[in-house]
PDB file of C-alpha atoms and ligand atoms in Angstrom:
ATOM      1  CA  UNK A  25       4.394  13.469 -13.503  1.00 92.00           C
ATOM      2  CA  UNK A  26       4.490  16.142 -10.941  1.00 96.00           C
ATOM      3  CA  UNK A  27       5.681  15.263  -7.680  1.00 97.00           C
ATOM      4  CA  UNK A  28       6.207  17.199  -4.290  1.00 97.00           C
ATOM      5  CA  UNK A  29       8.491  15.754  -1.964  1.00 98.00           C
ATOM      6  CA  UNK A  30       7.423  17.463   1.501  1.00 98.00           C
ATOM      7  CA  UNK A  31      11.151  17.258   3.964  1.00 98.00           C
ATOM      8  CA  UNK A  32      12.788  18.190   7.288  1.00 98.00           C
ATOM      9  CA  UNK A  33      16.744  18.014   6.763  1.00 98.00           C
ATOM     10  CA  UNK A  34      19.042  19.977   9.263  1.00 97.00           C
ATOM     11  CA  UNK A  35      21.752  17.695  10.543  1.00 96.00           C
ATOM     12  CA  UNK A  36      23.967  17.928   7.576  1.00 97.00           C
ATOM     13  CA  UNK A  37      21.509  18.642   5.223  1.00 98.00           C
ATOM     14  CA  UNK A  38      21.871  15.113   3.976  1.00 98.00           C
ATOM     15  CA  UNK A  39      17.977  14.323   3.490  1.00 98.00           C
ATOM     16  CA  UNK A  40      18.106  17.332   1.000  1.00 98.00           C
ATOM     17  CA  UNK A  41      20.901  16.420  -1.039  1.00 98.00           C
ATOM     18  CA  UNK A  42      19.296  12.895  -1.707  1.00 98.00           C
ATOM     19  CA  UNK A  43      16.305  14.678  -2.971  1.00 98.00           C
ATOM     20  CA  UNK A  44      18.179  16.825  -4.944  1.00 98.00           C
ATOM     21  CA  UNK A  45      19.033  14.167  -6.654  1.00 98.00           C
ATOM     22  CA  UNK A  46      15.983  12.421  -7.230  1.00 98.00           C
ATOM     23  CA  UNK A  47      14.770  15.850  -8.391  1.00 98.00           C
ATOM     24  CA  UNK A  48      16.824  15.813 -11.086  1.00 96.00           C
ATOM     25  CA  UNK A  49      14.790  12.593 -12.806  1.00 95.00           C
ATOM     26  CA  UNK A  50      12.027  15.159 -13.233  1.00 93.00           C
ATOM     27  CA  UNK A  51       9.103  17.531 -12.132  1.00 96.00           C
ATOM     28  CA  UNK A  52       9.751  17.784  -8.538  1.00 97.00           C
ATOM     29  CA  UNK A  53       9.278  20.526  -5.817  1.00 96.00           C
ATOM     30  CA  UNK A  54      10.772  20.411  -2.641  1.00 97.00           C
ATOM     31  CA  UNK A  55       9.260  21.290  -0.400  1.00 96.00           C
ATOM     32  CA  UNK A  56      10.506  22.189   3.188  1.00 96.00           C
ATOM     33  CA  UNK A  57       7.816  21.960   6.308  1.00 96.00           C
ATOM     34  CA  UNK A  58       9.341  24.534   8.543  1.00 95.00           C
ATOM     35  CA  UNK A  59       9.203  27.156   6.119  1.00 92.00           C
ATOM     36  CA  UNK A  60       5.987  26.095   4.117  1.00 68.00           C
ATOM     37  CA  UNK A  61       3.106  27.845   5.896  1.00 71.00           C
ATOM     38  CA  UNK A  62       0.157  26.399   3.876  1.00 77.00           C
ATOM     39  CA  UNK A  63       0.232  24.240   0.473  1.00 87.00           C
ATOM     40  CA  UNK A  64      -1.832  22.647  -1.849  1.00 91.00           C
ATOM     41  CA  UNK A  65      -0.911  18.970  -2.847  1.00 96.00           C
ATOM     42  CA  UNK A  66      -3.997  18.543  -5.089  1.00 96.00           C
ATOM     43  CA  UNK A  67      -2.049  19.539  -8.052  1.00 95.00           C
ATOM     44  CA  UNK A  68       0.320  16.913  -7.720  1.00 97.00           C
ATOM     45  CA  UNK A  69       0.536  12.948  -8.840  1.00 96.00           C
ATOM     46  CA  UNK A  70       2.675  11.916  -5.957  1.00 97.00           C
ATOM     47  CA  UNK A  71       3.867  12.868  -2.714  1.00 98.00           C
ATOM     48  CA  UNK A  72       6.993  12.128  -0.843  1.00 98.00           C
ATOM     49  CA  UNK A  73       7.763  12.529   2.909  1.00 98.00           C
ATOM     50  CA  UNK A  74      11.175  12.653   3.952  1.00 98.00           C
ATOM     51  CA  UNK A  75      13.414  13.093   6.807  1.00 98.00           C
ATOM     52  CA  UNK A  76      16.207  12.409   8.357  1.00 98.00           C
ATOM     53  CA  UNK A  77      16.111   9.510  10.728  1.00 98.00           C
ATOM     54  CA  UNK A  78      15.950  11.474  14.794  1.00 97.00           C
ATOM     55  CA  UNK A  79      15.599   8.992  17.836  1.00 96.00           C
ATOM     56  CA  UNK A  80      14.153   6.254  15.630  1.00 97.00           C
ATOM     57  CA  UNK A  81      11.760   8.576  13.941  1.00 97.00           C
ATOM     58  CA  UNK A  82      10.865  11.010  11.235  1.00 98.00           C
ATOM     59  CA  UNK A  83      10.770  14.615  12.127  1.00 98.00           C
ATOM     60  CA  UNK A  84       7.737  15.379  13.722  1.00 97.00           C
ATOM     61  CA  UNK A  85       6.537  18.167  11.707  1.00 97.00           C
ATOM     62  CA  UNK A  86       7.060  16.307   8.711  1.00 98.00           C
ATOM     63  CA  UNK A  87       4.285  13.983  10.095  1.00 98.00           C
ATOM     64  CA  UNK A  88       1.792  16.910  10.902  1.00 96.00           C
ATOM     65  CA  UNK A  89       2.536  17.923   7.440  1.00 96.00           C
ATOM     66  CA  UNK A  90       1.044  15.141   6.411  1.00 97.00           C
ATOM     67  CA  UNK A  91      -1.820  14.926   8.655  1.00 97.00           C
ATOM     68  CA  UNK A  92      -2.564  18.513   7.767  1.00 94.00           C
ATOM     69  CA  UNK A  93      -2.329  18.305   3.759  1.00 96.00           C
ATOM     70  CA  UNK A  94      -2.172  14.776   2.664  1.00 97.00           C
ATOM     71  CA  UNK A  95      -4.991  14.649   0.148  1.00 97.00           C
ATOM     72  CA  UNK A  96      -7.021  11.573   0.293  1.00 98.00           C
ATOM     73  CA  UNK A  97      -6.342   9.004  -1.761  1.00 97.00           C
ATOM     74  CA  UNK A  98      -3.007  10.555  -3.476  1.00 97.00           C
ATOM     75  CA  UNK A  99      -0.287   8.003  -3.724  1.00 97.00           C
ATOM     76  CA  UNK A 100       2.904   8.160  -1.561  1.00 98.00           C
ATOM     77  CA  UNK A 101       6.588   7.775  -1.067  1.00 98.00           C
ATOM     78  CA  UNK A 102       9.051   7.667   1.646  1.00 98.00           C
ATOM     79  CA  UNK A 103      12.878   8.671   1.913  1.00 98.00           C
ATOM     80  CA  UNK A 104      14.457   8.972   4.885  1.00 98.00           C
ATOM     81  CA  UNK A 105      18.488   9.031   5.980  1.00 98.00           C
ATOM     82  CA  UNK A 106      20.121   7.539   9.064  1.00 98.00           C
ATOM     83  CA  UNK A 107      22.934   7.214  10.689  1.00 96.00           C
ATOM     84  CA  UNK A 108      23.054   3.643  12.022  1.00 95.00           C
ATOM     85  CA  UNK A 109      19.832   1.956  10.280  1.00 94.00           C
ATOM     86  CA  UNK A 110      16.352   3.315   9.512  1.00 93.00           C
ATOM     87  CA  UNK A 111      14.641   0.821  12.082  1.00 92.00           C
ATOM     88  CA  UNK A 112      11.072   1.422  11.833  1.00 95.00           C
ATOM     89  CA  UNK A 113      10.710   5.245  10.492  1.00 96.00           C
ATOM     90  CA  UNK A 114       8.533   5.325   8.945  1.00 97.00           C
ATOM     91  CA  UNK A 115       5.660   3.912  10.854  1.00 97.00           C
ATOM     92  CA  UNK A 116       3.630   6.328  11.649  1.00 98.00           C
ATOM     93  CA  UNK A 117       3.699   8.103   7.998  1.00 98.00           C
ATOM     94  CA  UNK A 118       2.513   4.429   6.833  1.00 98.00           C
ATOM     95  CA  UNK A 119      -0.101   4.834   9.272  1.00 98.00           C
ATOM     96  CA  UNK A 120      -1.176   8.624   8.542  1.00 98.00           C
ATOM     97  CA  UNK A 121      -1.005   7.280   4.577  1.00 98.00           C
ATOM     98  CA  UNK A 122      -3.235   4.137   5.480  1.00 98.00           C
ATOM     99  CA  UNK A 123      -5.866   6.621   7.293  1.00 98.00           C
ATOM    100  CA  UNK A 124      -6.343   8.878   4.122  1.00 98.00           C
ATOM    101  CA  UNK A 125      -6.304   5.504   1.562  1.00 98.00           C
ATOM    102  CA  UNK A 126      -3.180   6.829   0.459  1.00 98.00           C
ATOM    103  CA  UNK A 127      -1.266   3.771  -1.756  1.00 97.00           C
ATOM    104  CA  UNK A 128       2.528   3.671  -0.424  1.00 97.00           C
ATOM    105  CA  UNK A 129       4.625   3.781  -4.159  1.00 97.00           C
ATOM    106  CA  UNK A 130       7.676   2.519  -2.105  1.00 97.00           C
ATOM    107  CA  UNK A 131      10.628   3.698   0.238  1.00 97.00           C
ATOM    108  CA  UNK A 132      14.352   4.322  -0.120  1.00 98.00           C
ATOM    109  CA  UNK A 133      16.815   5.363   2.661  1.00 98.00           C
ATOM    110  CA  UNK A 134      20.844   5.698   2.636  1.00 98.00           C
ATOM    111  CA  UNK A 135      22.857   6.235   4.964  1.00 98.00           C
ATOM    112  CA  UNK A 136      23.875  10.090   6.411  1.00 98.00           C
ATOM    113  CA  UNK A 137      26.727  11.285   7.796  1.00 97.00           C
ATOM    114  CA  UNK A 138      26.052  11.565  11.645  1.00 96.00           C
ATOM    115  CA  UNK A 139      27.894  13.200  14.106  1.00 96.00           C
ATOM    116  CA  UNK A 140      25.077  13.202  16.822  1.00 95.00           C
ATOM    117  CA  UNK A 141      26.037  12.838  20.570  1.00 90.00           C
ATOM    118  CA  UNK A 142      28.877  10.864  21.174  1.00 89.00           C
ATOM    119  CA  UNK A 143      29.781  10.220  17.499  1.00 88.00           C
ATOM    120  CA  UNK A 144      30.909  13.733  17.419  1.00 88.00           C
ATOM    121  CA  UNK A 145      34.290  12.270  19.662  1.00 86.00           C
ATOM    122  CA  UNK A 146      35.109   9.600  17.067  1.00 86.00           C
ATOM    123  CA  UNK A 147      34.486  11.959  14.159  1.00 90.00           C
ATOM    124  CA  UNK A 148      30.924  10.872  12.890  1.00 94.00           C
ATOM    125  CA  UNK A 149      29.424   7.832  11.595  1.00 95.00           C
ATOM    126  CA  UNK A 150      28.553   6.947   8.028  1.00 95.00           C
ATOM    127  CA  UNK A 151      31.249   9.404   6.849  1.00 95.00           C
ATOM    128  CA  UNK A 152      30.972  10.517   3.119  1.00 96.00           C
ATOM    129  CA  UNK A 153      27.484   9.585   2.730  1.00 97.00           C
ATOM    130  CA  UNK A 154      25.158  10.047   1.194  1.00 98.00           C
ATOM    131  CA  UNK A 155      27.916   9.226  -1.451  1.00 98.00           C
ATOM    132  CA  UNK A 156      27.765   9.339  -5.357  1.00 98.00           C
ATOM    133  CA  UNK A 157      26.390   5.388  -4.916  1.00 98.00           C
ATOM    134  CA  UNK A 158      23.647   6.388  -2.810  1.00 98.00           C
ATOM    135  CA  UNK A 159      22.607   9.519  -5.279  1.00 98.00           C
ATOM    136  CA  UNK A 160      22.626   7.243  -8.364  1.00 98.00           C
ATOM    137  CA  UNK A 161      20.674   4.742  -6.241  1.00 98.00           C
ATOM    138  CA  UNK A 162      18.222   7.679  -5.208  1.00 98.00           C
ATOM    139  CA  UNK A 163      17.857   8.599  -8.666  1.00 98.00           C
ATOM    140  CA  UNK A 164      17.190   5.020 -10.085  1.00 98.00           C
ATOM    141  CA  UNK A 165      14.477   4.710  -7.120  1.00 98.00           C
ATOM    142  CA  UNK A 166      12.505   7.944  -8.300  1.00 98.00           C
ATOM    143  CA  UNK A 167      12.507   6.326 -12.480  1.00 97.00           C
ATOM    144  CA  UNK A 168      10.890   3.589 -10.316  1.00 96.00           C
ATOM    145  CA  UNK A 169       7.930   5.598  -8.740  1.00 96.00           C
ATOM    146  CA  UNK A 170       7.817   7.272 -12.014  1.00 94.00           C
ATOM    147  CA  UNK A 171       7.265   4.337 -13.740  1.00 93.00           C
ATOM    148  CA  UNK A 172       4.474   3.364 -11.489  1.00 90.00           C
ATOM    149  CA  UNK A 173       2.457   6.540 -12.345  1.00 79.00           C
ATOM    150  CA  UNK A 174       0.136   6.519 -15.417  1.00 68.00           C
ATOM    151  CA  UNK A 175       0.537  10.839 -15.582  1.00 66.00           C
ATOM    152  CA  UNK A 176       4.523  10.840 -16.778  1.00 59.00           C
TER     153      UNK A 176
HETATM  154  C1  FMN M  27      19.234  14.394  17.248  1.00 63.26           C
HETATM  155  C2  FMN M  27      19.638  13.271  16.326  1.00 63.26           C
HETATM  156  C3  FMN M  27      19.113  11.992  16.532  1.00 63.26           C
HETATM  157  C4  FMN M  27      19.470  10.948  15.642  1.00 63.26           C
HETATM  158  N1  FMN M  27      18.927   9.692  15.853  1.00 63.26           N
HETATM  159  C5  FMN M  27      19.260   8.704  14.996  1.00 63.26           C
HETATM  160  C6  FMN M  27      18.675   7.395  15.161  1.00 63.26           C
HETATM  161  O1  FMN M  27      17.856   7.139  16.045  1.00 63.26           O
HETATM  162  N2  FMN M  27      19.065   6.405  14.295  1.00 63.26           N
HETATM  163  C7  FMN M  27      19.969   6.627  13.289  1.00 63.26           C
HETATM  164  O2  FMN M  27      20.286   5.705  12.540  1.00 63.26           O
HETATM  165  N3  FMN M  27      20.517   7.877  13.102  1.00 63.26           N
HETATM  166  C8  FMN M  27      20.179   8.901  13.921  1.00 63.26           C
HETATM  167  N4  FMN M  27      20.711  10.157  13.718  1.00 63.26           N
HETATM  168  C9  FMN M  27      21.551  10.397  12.530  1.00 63.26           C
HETATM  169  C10 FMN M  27      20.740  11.004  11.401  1.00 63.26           C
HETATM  170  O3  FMN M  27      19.621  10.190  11.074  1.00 63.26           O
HETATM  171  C11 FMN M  27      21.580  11.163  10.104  1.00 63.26           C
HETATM  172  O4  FMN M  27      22.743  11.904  10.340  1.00 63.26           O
HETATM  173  C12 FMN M  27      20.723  11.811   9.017  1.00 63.26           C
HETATM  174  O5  FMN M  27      21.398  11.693   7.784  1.00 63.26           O
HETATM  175  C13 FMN M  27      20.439  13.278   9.294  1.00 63.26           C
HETATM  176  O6  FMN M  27      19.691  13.829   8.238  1.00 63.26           O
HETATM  177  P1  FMN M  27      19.748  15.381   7.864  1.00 63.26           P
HETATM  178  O7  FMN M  27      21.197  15.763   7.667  1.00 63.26           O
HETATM  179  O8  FMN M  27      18.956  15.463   6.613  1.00 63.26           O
HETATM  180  O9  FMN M  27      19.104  16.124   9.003  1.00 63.26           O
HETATM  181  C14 FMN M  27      20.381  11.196  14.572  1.00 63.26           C
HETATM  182  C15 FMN M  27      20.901  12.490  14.389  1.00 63.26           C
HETATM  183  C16 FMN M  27      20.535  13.520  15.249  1.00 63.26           C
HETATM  184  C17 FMN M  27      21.104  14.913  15.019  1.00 63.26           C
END
């Protein structure tokens, strides 16, 4: 199964080391919307979105990403990391996927180290992660969308 996981990740780069992970399990590209000018996701099985978690929300560009290129049809996955909790995220990707008849495979978040705002002056939140638990349990969540796909 080839899979292209489409990401914003800039805080502490935590987003990107969970997918590094899960791109270990197999055929995975990642793929990084600020510096991706134009793609083609035809070629894939599966598509993931990620991000990490900003004001409640996934990045937006990672959301016109996937208004822009989303194939119709193509089934989908979300992983997103947070500081405090992932609230409702990813929302509006479940809407952009229900729009283009996109099936949703499933979603996995973790926790990311965060040292936004006023965190900073008690030395981050959700220090250490994403930690060696939440890689193997990014890794065991990909062999489950795997699993789902008739192409691996
Ligand atoms: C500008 C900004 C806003 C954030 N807003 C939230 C938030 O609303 N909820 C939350 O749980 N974490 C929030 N965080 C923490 C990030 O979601 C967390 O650190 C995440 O792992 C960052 O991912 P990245 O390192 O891949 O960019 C925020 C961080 C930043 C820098």
């Amino acid at each position: 199964m080839k899979t292209a996981i489409c990401y914003y990740s800039r805080h502490h780069r935590n987003t990107r080391k969970v997918l590094e992970a899960m791109a270990r399990e197999g055929e995975v590209d990642l793929l990084d919307v600020t510096t991706r000018q134009a793609v083609r996701l035809e070629e894939y099985d599966c598509i993931g979105f990620a991000s990490g978690v900003y004001f409640g929300k996934f990045q937006e560009s990672v959301l016109a990403f996937a208004r822009q290129y989303l194939p119709q049809g193509k089934p989908v996955f979300f992983v997103c990391t947070y500081g405090g909790g992932d609230g409702s995220s990813t929302k509006a990707l479940s809407e952009i996927a229900a729009e283009k008849g996109c099936p949703v495979l499933g979603q996995f978040g973790c926790k990311g180290y965060d040292t936004f705002g006023p965190f900073k002056l008690v030395g981050g939140i959700a220090k250490g992660h994403p930690n060696a638990q939440d890689l193997e349990n990014a890794r065991a969540f990909y062999r489950k969308i795997q699993a789902q796909n008739p192409h691996r």
